[in-house]
Tab-separated table of C-alpha atoms in Angstrom:
chain	number	residue	atom	x	y	z
A	207	MET	CA	0.000	0.000	0.000
A	208	TRP	CA	1.295	3.461	-0.902
A	209	ASN	CA	1.455	6.205	1.714
A	210	THR	CA	1.712	9.821	0.531
A	211	GLN	CA	1.767	11.557	3.884
A	212	GLN	CA	5.466	12.384	3.489
A	213	GLY	CA	4.838	15.162	0.967
A	214	GLU	CA	2.872	16.407	-2.007
A	215	LYS	CA	5.670	16.063	-4.559
A	216	LYS	CA	4.717	12.434	-5.212
A	217	ASN	CA	1.501	13.677	-6.806
A	218	ALA	CA	3.098	16.496	-8.778
A	219	ARG	CA	2.383	15.583	-12.380
A	220	GLY	CA	1.113	18.917	-13.616
A	221	SER	CA	-2.371	20.318	-14.001
A	222	MET	CA	-5.195	17.851	-13.491
A	223	LYS	CA	-7.823	19.780	-15.436
A	224	THR	CA	-8.116	22.117	-18.369
A	225	ASP	CA	-11.061	23.828	-19.982
A	226	LYS	CA	-12.198	25.781	-23.009
A	227	LYS	CA	-9.976	28.780	-22.202
A	228	LEU	CA	-6.810	26.667	-22.427
A	229	LEU	CA	-7.594	24.816	-25.646
A	230	SER	CA	-7.078	27.671	-28.086
A	231	ASN	CA	-3.859	26.128	-29.418
A	232	LEU	CA	-5.727	23.044	-30.663
A	233	ASN	CA	-7.339	22.726	-34.052
A	234	GLN	CA	-11.131	22.680	-33.539
A	235	VAL	CA	-13.194	20.329	-35.711
A	236	ASP	CA	-16.998	20.361	-35.721
A	237	LEU	CA	-18.167	16.947	-36.949
A	238	GLY	CA	-21.854	17.796	-37.009
A	239	SER	CA	-23.737	14.571	-36.372
A	240	SER	CA	-20.738	12.292	-37.059
A	241	LYS	CA	-18.872	11.060	-34.001
A	242	VAL	CA	-15.398	10.277	-35.362
A	243	PRO	CA	-13.591	11.401	-38.544
A	244	ASP	CA	-12.213	8.803	-40.946
A	245	LYS	CA	-8.714	9.705	-39.804
A	246	LEU	CA	-8.131	10.933	-36.272
A	247	LYS	CA	-5.535	13.682	-35.877
A	248	GLU	CA	-4.539	15.717	-32.849
A	249	ALA	CA	-7.471	18.069	-32.412
A	250	TRP	CA	-10.450	19.145	-30.329
A	251	TYR	CA	-13.525	17.502	-31.861
A	252	SER	CA	-17.206	18.131	-31.239
A	253	PHE	CA	-20.443	16.568	-32.465
A	254	ASN	CA	-24.137	16.736	-31.678
A	255	ALA	CA	-26.253	13.825	-30.458
A	256	ASP	CA	-29.182	13.261	-28.111
A	257	GLY	CA	-29.693	17.004	-27.748
A	258	PHE	CA	-26.183	17.408	-26.319
A	259	LYS	CA	-22.918	18.789	-27.691
A	260	TYR	CA	-20.114	16.272	-27.128
A	261	ASP	CA	-16.484	17.389	-26.955
A	262	TYR	CA	-13.340	15.287	-26.978
A	263	VAL	CA	-9.628	15.746	-27.593
A	264	TYR	CA	-7.439	13.184	-29.317
A	265	MET	CA	-3.713	13.070	-28.546
A	266	PRO	CA	-1.837	10.657	-30.862
A	267	SER	CA	0.929	8.235	-29.957
A	268	LYS	CA	2.883	5.411	-31.563
A	269	GLY	CA	1.592	3.020	-28.909
A	270	LYS	CA	-0.764	0.107	-29.446
A	271	ARG	CA	-3.233	1.146	-26.769
A	272	LEU	CA	-5.939	3.755	-26.416
A	273	PHE	CA	-6.375	5.468	-23.042
A	274	VAL	CA	-9.750	7.089	-22.474
A	275	LEU	CA	-9.800	9.825	-19.828
A	276	LEU	CA	-13.106	10.895	-18.293
A	277	SER	CA	-13.733	13.806	-15.925
A	278	GLY	CA	-15.264	14.277	-12.505
A	279	PHE	CA	-16.150	17.516	-10.732
A	280	ALA	CA	-15.383	20.896	-12.318
A	281	ASP	CA	-15.529	24.128	-10.328
A	282	ARG	CA	-17.722	26.309	-12.558
A	283	LYS	CA	-16.283	29.464	-10.983
A	284	LYS	CA	-12.877	28.518	-12.384
A	285	LEU	CA	-13.513	26.223	-15.347
A	286	GLU	CA	-15.558	26.743	-18.502
A	287	PRO	CA	-16.779	23.576	-20.284
A	288	PRO	CA	-15.697	21.463	-21.972
A	289	VAL	CA	-13.477	20.269	-19.123
A	290	PHE	CA	-10.848	17.553	-19.530
A	291	GLN	CA	-9.115	15.853	-16.611
A	292	ARG	CA	-5.489	14.629	-16.245
A	293	TRP	CA	-4.702	16.895	-19.154
A	294	THR	CA	-0.935	17.079	-18.721
A	295	TRP	CA	-0.556	13.366	-18.067
A	296	SER	CA	-0.598	12.210	-21.690
A	297	SER	CA	3.128	11.401	-21.638
A	298	ILE	CA	2.545	9.049	-18.697
A	299	PHE	CA	0.167	6.811	-20.618
A	300	PRO	CA	1.801	4.319	-23.032
A	301	GLY	CA	-0.599	4.892	-25.911
A	302	HIS	CA	-2.993	7.249	-27.635
A	303	CYS	CA	-5.169	9.426	-25.382
A	304	LEU	CA	-8.820	10.307	-25.849
A	305	TYR	CA	-10.133	12.924	-23.431
A	306	ILE	CA	-13.943	12.962	-23.312
A	307	ALA	CA	-15.780	15.784	-21.538
A	308	ASP	CA	-19.120	15.240	-19.836
A	309	PRO	CA	-21.550	16.955	-22.256
A	310	ILE	CA	-24.037	17.759	-19.522
A	311	LEU	CA	-21.789	20.536	-18.208
A	312	SER	CA	-21.975	22.372	-21.528
A	313	SER	CA	-25.770	22.254	-21.423
A	314	TYR	CA	-26.376	23.367	-17.836
A	315	ASP	CA	-24.307	26.184	-16.354
A	316	ASN	CA	-25.304	25.345	-12.779
A	317	LEU	CA	-23.805	21.846	-12.841
A	318	GLY	CA	-20.219	20.971	-11.960
A	319	ILE	CA	-20.609	17.211	-12.313
A	320	GLY	CA	-23.006	14.959	-14.194
A	321	TRP	CA	-21.474	11.472	-13.884
A	322	TYR	CA	-22.103	11.057	-17.676
A	323	ILE	CA	-25.665	10.100	-16.711
A	324	GLY	CA	-27.415	12.572	-19.001
A	325	ASN	CA	-30.966	13.613	-18.245
A	326	LYS	CA	-34.368	12.022	-17.927
A	327	ALA	CA	-34.711	11.607	-21.697
A	328	GLU	CA	-31.185	10.726	-22.822
A	329	LYS	CA	-28.513	8.269	-21.632
A	330	VAL	CA	-25.236	10.027	-22.348
A	331	ILE	CA	-23.176	6.957	-21.418
A	332	LEU	CA	-24.482	5.033	-24.438
A	333	THR	CA	-23.181	7.676	-26.841
A	334	VAL	CA	-19.836	7.785	-25.015
A	335	ALA	CA	-19.574	3.999	-25.444
A	336	GLU	CA	-20.241	4.343	-29.190
A	337	LEU	CA	-17.601	7.086	-29.422
A	338	ILE	CA	-14.989	4.883	-27.746
A	339	LYS	CA	-15.714	1.860	-29.922
A	340	GLU	CA	-15.701	3.879	-33.132
A	341	SER	CA	-12.465	5.677	-32.177
A	342	ALA	CA	-10.731	2.393	-31.421
A	343	GLN	CA	-11.930	0.940	-34.709
A	344	LYS	CA	-10.682	3.963	-36.701
A	345	LEU	CA	-7.292	3.704	-34.968
A	346	GLY	CA	-7.079	-0.056	-35.565
A	347	ILE	CA	-6.870	-0.750	-31.830
A	348	PRO	CA	-8.706	-3.816	-30.487
A	349	LEU	CA	-11.076	-3.133	-27.613
A	350	GLU	CA	-8.908	-5.380	-25.421
A	351	ASN	CA	-6.232	-2.673	-25.693
A	352	VAL	CA	-8.518	0.181	-24.632
A	353	VAL	CA	-8.003	1.447	-21.074
A	354	LEU	CA	-10.378	3.723	-19.194
A	355	TYR	CA	-8.694	5.918	-16.575
A	356	ALA	CA	-10.760	8.174	-14.322
A	357	SER	CA	-11.564	9.107	-10.755
A	358	SER	CA	-14.615	10.050	-8.709
A	359	GLY	CA	-17.576	10.745	-11.050
A	360	GLY	CA	-15.472	9.751	-14.055
A	361	GLY	CA	-14.659	6.515	-12.252
A	362	PHE	CA	-18.368	5.850	-11.814
A	363	ALA	CA	-18.880	6.371	-15.552
A	364	SER	CA	-15.937	4.074	-16.315
A	365	LEU	CA	-17.556	1.226	-14.396
A	366	GLN	CA	-20.786	1.866	-16.287
A	367	LEU	CA	-18.784	1.644	-19.524
A	368	SER	CA	-17.193	-1.602	-18.371
A	369	ALA	CA	-20.675	-3.108	-18.333
A	370	LEU	CA	-21.278	-1.864	-21.895
A	371	ILE	CA	-17.825	-2.759	-23.319
A	372	PRO	CA	-16.562	-5.764	-21.330
A	373	GLU	CA	-13.384	-6.168	-23.422
A	374	LEU	CA	-11.727	-2.999	-22.144
A	375	THR	CA	-9.781	-2.390	-18.923
A	376	ALA	CA	-11.056	0.125	-16.385
A	377	ILE	CA	-8.770	1.881	-13.922
A	378	VAL	CA	-10.941	3.744	-11.421
A	379	ILE	CA	-9.773	5.920	-8.542
A	380	ASN	CA	-12.042	6.591	-5.549
A	381	PRO	CA	-15.191	6.260	-7.670
A	382	GLN	CA	-18.741	6.743	-6.558
A	383	ILE	CA	-20.584	3.433	-6.769
A	384	ASP	CA	-24.090	4.654	-5.975
A	385	VAL	CA	-24.538	8.322	-6.876
A	386	THR	CA	-27.594	8.611	-4.651
A	387	LYS	CA	-25.428	7.642	-1.655
A	388	TYR	CA	-22.826	10.311	-2.419
A	389	ASP	CA	-22.586	12.764	0.459
A	390	ASN	CA	-22.544	15.817	-1.797
A	391	ARG	CA	-25.122	18.467	-2.725
A	392	ASN	CA	-24.229	18.174	-6.423
A	393	VAL	CA	-26.472	15.109	-6.491
A	394	GLU	CA	-29.488	17.317	-5.741
A	395	LYS	CA	-28.343	19.809	-8.392
A	396	LEU	CA	-28.353	17.061	-11.021
A	397	LEU	CA	-31.729	15.688	-9.905
A	398	ASN	CA	-33.331	19.138	-9.805
A	399	THR	CA	-31.939	20.155	-13.184
A	400	CYS	CA	-32.182	16.964	-15.223
A	401	PHE	CA	-34.644	14.665	-13.460
A	402	ASP	CA	-37.571	16.966	-12.639
A	403	GLY	CA	-36.562	17.413	-9.020
A	404	MET	CA	-36.662	13.735	-8.094
A	405	THR	CA	-35.468	12.786	-4.650
A	406	ARG	CA	-32.514	10.441	-4.261
A	407	GLU	CA	-34.899	7.680	-3.215
A	408	GLU	CA	-37.069	8.198	-6.296
A	409	ALA	CA	-34.058	8.278	-8.630
A	410	ILE	CA	-32.581	5.001	-7.385
A	411	SER	CA	-36.011	3.373	-7.507
A	412	VAL	CA	-36.850	4.431	-11.082
A	413	TYR	CA	-33.355	4.605	-12.642
A	414	GLU	CA	-31.376	2.159	-10.492
A	415	SER	CA	-28.860	1.042	-13.127
A	416	ARG	CA	-28.198	4.640	-14.226
A	417	PHE	CA	-27.390	5.895	-10.736
A	418	SER	CA	-25.668	2.825	-9.309
A	419	VAL	CA	-23.045	0.325	-10.435
A	420	LEU	CA	-24.371	-2.379	-8.124
A	421	PRO	CA	-27.176	-3.596	-10.453
A	422	LEU	CA	-24.503	-4.057	-13.154
A	423	ILE	CA	-22.195	-6.290	-11.108
A	424	ASP	CA	-23.049	-9.441	-13.077
A	425	LYS	CA	-21.951	-7.630	-16.253
A	426	ILE	CA	-18.620	-6.404	-14.889
A	427	LYS	CA	-17.478	-9.042	-12.391
A	428	GLY	CA	-15.510	-10.906	-15.099
A	429	ASN	CA	-13.966	-7.760	-16.595
A	430	GLN	CA	-10.502	-6.367	-15.894
A	431	ILE	CA	-10.845	-3.591	-13.332
A	432	PHE	CA	-8.085	-1.982	-11.296
A	433	TYR	CA	-9.843	-0.279	-8.390
A	434	VAL	CA	-7.698	2.340	-6.615
A	435	GLN	CA	-8.885	3.482	-3.193
A	436	ASN	CA	-7.560	6.030	-0.721
A	437	LYS	CA	-8.292	4.496	2.668
A	438	LEU	CA	-8.307	7.974	4.223
A	439	ASP	CA	-11.128	9.091	1.922
A	440	SER	CA	-13.484	7.744	4.569
A	441	HIS	CA	-16.809	8.294	2.776
A	442	HIS	CA	-15.726	6.589	-0.433
A	443	TYR	CA	-13.798	3.870	1.388
A	444	GLU	CA	-16.632	2.941	3.726
A	445	VAL	CA	-19.765	3.638	1.670
A	446	HIS	CA	-18.821	3.175	-1.984
A	447	PHE	CA	-15.847	0.821	-1.956
A	448	GLY	CA	-17.466	-1.115	0.869
A	449	ALA	CA	-20.611	-1.759	-1.171
A	450	PHE	CA	-18.619	-2.718	-4.277
A	451	ALA	CA	-16.289	-5.059	-2.384
A	452	GLU	CA	-19.174	-6.803	-0.654
A	453	LYS	CA	-21.077	-7.299	-3.906
A	454	ILE	CA	-18.017	-8.647	-5.764
A	455	GLY	CA	-16.696	-10.656	-2.829
A	456	LEU	CA	-13.434	-8.771	-2.330
A	457	ASN	CA	-11.895	-9.091	1.125
A	458	GLU	CA	-8.686	-9.565	3.076
A	459	ALA	CA	-8.865	-13.337	2.664
A	460	ASN	CA	-8.498	-13.106	-1.121
A	461	GLY	CA	-6.152	-10.110	-0.975
A	462	TYR	CA	-8.871	-7.902	-2.479
A	463	LYS	CA	-8.390	-9.653	-5.797
A	464	LYS	CA	-10.965	-11.789	-7.543
A	465	ASP	CA	-10.825	-12.966	-11.148
A	466	ALA	CA	-9.668	-9.916	-13.141
A	467	ILE	CA	-10.675	-7.336	-10.511
A	468	GLU	CA	-7.911	-6.092	-8.241
A	469	VAL	CA	-7.806	-3.385	-5.571
A	470	PHE	CA	-4.871	-1.047	-4.934
A	471	PHE	CA	-4.914	0.922	-1.681
A	472	PHE	CA	-3.101	4.106	-0.768
A	473	GLU	CA	-3.329	6.505	2.148
A	474	ASP	CA	-3.386	10.277	1.948
A	475	PRO	CA	-4.984	12.509	4.602
A	476	LYS	CA	-6.276	14.914	1.941
A	477	GLY	CA	-8.972	12.327	1.256
A	478	HIS	CA	-11.016	12.676	-1.912
A	479	ALA	CA	-9.266	15.855	-3.061
A	480	VAL	CA	-5.889	14.274	-3.759
A	481	ALA	CA	-4.603	12.446	-6.832
A	482	GLU	CA	-3.256	8.922	-6.667
A	483	PRO	CA	0.515	8.752	-5.940
A	484	ALA	CA	2.953	8.710	-8.846
A	485	GLU	CA	4.459	5.394	-7.761
A	486	LEU	CA	1.066	3.764	-7.968
A	487	VAL	CA	0.423	5.233	-11.422
A	488	ASN	CA	3.740	3.763	-12.557
A	489	GLU	CA	2.768	0.390	-11.126
A	490	LEU	CA	-0.553	0.467	-12.959
A	491	MET	CA	1.093	1.435	-16.246
A	492	GLY	CA	3.559	-1.418	-15.788
A	493	ARG	CA	0.654	-3.814	-15.416
A	494	ILE	CA	-0.972	-2.413	-18.564
A	495	ARG	CA	2.241	-2.813	-20.558
A	496	GLN	CA	2.278	-6.495	-19.676
A	497	LYS	CA	-1.009	-7.020	-21.509
A	498	ILE	CA	0.568	-6.858	-24.974
């Protein structure tokens, strides 16, 4: 287990997030209703679907893998959508990078996180899954070599995607497992804005598999998932990881590893606000390199 209490420098890998204001140096391509061009080049792409504007950035590499980076919370006082997370980390990942913004933030200026859930009428996660599969196909990369990498709300979406695309690998860091159990007022903001003011109890009753990973366990329990958890992020460790581990059957007796699902723990007193330690990222990338 990694311990980062000795200093912040172990997490110093540059800016975690960037937004519209910092993307001016990229070529912008509006694809209309098409999701992916015939030939992907380094650029900021956008397309329209389901009543939403989707934005993603492609960063090329000579590698044989495709890393898909999703985003969690964005402070709307500081960041203007589209927002992309782990922006300066592209050199860390041994492969192409596809940064996909949550389109809900571009549609509603009062929301800082949407978990890629969409709204009452549209399931954003389905379109994101299509985008990933089509991008991989255009790049000639098998889905087995596609790796999702995301934390918090992006980690939740990654587990949802694992159920839709079982071939890929998901690396999730301190994810929410049941959004309605998240101790955060942004849940109410999403429900009030996109689900007609439903309560948490109503949302989990009517849209259980959209707001929780637990109903999807049978679809993901055989998939490769690296679950990274800060033990000092007490809410996520006890409520979210606890529920996931119990449902999967992960425990001390099996070393928190079952089939292709494996847990990596670290400890940092900053809790949910801190990034995973650099040594752990290197370990995860080493494990990914072994796949080919």
